[in-house]
Short mmCIF file of C-alpha atoms in Angstrom, two decimals:
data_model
loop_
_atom_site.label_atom_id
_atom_site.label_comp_id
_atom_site.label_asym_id
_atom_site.label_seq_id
_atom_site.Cartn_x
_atom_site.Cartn_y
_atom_site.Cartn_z
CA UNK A 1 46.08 2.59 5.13
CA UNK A 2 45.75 0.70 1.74
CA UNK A 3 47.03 1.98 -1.78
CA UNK A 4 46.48 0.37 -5.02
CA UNK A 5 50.00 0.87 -6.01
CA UNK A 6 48.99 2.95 -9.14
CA UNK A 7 50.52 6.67 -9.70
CA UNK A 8 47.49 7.81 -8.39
CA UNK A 9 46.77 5.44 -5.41
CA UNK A 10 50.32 5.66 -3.95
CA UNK A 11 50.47 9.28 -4.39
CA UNK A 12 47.35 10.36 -2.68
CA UNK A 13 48.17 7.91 0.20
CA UNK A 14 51.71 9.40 0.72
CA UNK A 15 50.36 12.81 1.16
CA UNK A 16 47.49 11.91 3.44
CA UNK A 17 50.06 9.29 5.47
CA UNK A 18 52.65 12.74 5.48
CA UNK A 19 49.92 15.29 6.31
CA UNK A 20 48.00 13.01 9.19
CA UNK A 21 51.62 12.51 11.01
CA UNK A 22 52.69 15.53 10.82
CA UNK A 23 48.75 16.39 12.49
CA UNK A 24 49.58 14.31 15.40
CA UNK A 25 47.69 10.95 14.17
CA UNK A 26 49.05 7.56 14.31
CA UNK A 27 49.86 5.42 11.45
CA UNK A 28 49.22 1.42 12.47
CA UNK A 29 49.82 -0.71 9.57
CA UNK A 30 49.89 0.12 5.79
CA UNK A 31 48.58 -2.77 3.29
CA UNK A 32 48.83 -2.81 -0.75
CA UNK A 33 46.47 -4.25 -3.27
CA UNK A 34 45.84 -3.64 -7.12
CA UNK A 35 43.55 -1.73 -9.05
CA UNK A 36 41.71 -4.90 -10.09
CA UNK A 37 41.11 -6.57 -6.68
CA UNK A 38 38.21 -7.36 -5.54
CA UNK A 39 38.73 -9.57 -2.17
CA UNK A 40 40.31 -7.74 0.39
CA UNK A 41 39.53 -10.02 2.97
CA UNK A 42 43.16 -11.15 4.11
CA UNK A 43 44.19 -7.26 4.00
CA UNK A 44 41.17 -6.60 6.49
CA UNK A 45 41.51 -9.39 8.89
CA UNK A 46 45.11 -8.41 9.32
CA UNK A 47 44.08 -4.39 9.54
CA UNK A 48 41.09 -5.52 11.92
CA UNK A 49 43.52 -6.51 14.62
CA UNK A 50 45.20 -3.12 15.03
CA UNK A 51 41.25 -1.63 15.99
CA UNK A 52 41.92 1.29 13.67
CA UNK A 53 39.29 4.48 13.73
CA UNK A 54 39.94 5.37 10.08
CA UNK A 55 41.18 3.68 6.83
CA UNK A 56 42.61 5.24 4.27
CA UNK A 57 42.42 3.79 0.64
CA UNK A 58 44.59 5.14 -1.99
CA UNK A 59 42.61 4.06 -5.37
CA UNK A 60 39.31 4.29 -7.11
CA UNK A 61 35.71 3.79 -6.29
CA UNK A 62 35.35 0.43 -8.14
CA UNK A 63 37.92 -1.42 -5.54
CA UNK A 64 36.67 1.13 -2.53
CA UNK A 65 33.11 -0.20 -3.05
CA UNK A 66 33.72 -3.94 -2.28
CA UNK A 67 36.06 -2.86 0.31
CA UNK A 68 33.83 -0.85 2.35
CA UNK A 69 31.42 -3.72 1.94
CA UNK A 70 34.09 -6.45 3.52
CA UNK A 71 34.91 -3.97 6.25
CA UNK A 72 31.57 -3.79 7.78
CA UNK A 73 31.39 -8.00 6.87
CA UNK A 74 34.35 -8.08 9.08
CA UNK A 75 32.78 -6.23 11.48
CA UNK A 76 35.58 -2.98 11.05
CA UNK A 77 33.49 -0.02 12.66
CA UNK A 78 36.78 2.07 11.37
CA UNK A 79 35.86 5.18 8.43
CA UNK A 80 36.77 4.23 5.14
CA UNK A 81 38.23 7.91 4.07
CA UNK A 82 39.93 8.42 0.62
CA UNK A 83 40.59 10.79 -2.18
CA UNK A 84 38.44 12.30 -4.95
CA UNK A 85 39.05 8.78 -6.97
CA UNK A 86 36.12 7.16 -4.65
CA UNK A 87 33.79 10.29 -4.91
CA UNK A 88 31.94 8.92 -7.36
CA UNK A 89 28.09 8.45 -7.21
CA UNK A 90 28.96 4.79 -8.26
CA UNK A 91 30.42 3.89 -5.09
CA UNK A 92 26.86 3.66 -3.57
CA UNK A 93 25.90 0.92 -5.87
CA UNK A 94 28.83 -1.09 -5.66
CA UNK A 95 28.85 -0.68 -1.60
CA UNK A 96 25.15 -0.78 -0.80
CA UNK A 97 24.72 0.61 2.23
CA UNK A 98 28.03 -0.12 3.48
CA UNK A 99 28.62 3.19 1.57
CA UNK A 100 27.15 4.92 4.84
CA UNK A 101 29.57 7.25 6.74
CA UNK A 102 32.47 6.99 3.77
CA UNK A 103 34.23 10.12 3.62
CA UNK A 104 36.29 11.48 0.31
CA UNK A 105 38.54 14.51 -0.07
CA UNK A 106 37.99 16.57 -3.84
CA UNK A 107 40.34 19.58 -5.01
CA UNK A 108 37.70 22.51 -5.46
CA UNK A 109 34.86 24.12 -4.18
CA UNK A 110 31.35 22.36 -4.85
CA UNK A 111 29.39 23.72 -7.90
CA UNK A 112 26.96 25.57 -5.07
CA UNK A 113 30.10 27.43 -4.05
CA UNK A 114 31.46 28.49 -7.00
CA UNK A 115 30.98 32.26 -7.70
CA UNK A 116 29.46 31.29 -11.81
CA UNK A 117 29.21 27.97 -11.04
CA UNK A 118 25.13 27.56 -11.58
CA UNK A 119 24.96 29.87 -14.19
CA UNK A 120 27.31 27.94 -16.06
CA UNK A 121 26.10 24.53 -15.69
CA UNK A 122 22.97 25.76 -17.04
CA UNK A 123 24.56 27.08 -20.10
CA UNK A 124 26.58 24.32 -20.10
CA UNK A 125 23.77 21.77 -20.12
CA UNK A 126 22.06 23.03 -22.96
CA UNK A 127 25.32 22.92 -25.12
CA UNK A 128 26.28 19.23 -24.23
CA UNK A 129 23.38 18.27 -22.30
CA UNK A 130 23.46 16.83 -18.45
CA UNK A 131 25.04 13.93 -18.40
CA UNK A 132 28.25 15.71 -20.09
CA UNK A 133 29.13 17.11 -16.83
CA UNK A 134 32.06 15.80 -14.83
CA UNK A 135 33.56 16.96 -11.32
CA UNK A 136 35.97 18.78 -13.01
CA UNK A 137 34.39 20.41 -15.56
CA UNK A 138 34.08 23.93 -14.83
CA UNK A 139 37.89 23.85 -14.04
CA UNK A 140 38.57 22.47 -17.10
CA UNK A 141 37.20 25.48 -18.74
CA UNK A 142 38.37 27.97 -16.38
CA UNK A 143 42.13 26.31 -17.30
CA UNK A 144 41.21 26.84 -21.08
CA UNK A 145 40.34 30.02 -20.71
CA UNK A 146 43.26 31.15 -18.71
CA UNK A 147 45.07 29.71 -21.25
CA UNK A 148 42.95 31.44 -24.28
CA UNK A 149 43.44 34.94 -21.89
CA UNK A 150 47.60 34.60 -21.83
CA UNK A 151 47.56 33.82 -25.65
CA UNK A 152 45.96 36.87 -26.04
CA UNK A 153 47.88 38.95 -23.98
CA UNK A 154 51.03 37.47 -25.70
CA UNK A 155 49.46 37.74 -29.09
CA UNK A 156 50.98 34.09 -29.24
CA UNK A 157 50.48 30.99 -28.92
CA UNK A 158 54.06 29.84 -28.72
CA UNK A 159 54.47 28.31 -25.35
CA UNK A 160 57.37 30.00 -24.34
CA UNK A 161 55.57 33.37 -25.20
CA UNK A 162 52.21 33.09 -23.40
CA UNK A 163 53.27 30.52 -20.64
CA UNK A 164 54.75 33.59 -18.84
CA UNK A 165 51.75 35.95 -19.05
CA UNK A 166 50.09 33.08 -16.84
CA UNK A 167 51.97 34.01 -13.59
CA UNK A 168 51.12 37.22 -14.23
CA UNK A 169 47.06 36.44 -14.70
CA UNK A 170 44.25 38.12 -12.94
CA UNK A 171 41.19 36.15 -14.24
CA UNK A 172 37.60 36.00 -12.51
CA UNK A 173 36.22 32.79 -13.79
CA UNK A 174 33.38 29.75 -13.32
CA UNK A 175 35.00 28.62 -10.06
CA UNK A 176 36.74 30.99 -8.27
CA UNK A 177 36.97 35.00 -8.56
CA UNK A 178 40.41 36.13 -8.75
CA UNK A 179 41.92 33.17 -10.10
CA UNK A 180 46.33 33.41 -10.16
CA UNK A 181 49.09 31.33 -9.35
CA UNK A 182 52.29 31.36 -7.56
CA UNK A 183 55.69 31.37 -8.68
CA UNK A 184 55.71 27.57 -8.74
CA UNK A 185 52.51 27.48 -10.72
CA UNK A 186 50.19 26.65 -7.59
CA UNK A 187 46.36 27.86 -7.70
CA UNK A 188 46.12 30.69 -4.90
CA UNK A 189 43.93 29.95 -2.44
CA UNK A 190 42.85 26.78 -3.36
CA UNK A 191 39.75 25.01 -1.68
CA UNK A 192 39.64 21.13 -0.83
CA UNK A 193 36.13 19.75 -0.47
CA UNK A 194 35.16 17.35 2.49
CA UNK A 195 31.89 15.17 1.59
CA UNK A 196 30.48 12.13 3.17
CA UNK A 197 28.02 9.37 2.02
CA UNK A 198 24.67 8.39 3.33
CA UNK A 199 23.31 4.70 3.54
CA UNK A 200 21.78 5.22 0.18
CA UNK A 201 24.58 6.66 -1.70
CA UNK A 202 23.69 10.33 -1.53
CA UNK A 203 27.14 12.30 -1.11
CA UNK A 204 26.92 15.44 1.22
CA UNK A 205 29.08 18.33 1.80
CA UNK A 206 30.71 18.20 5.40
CA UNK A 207 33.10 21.18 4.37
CA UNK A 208 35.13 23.27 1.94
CA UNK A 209 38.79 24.22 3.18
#
């Protein structure tokens, strides 16, 4: 495992280093770098000698693309897995076809999936045109609108008014029908999407949790 040290990096690392013990896997060495490396070759050539099948990189897609390139360099056979911060269509280009067989985690359901999700793009589109569109776009309105829904309820939009009416929601949106939250504020039923990369950068679903 290898984290970038950033909020982000360390975080996603902890919960996949928590969630793959408590599954039974082995942790054999964890490494740190910083979000503006770009040689990771004494990190590897330690990690190489502990033959591991997967590596997990807590960062972004502009450090996991040289990385994945060294690995294979290196001669590491091992999976270069990470979070939704290297499921980028970038990675590709900065990995060449290193980039083959890297699998990334994303919160959500792919737009395919989604019960409005290609109706919406398409209205979306010709509002802010194509290249507008981010990963999380359609959750970012589906989060507005929830919003815009418990303001209305509360006739309010005094946070301590509406924010209340949100636990209480029942709202069929862009990317999931049915959308409501628990007690603690946690999406019901939320889906985690599983993709992996082909030699020439092309990201694939593998599966939706």
């Amino acid at each position: 495992m290898i984290d970038d040290r950033t909020a982000y990096g360390q975080g996603v690392a902890d919960v996949f280093a928590k969630t793959a013990q408590k599954d039974g896997m082995k942790l054999v060495d964890r490494e740190y770098t910083n979000d503006k490396a770009t040689d990771f070759s004494a990190i590897l050539t330690k990690i190489k000698a502990s033959q591991p099948d997967i590596i997990f990189y807590g960062g972004m897609y502009p450090q996991a693309g040289p990385l994945v390139r060294q690995m294979r360099q290196l001669g590491i056979k091992a999976t270069l897995m990470g979070g939704d911060g290297i499921c980028a269509p970038e990675l590709g280009k900065l990995a060449g076809e290193a980039v083959a067989g890297v699998t990334c985690a994303e919160g959500g359901s792919p737009l395919s999936q989604m019960p409005g999700g290609e109706a919406w793009k398409k209205r979306y589109d010709a509002e802010f045109g194509a290249s507008a569109f981010q990963l999380y776009s359609p959750y970012s309105y589906d989060g507005t609108m929830v919003l815009a829904h418990a303001m209305m309820k509360a006739k309010s939009v005094d946070p301590k008014k509406y924010l209340p009416f949100i636990q209480n929601i029942d709202y069929n949106g862009v990317t999931k029908k049915d959308i409501h939250f628990t007690k603690t504020g946690e999406l019901v039923d939320a889906t985690i999407t599983i993709s992996t990369f082909d030699k020439d950068g092309k990201k694939s679903v593998v599966a939706v949790q």
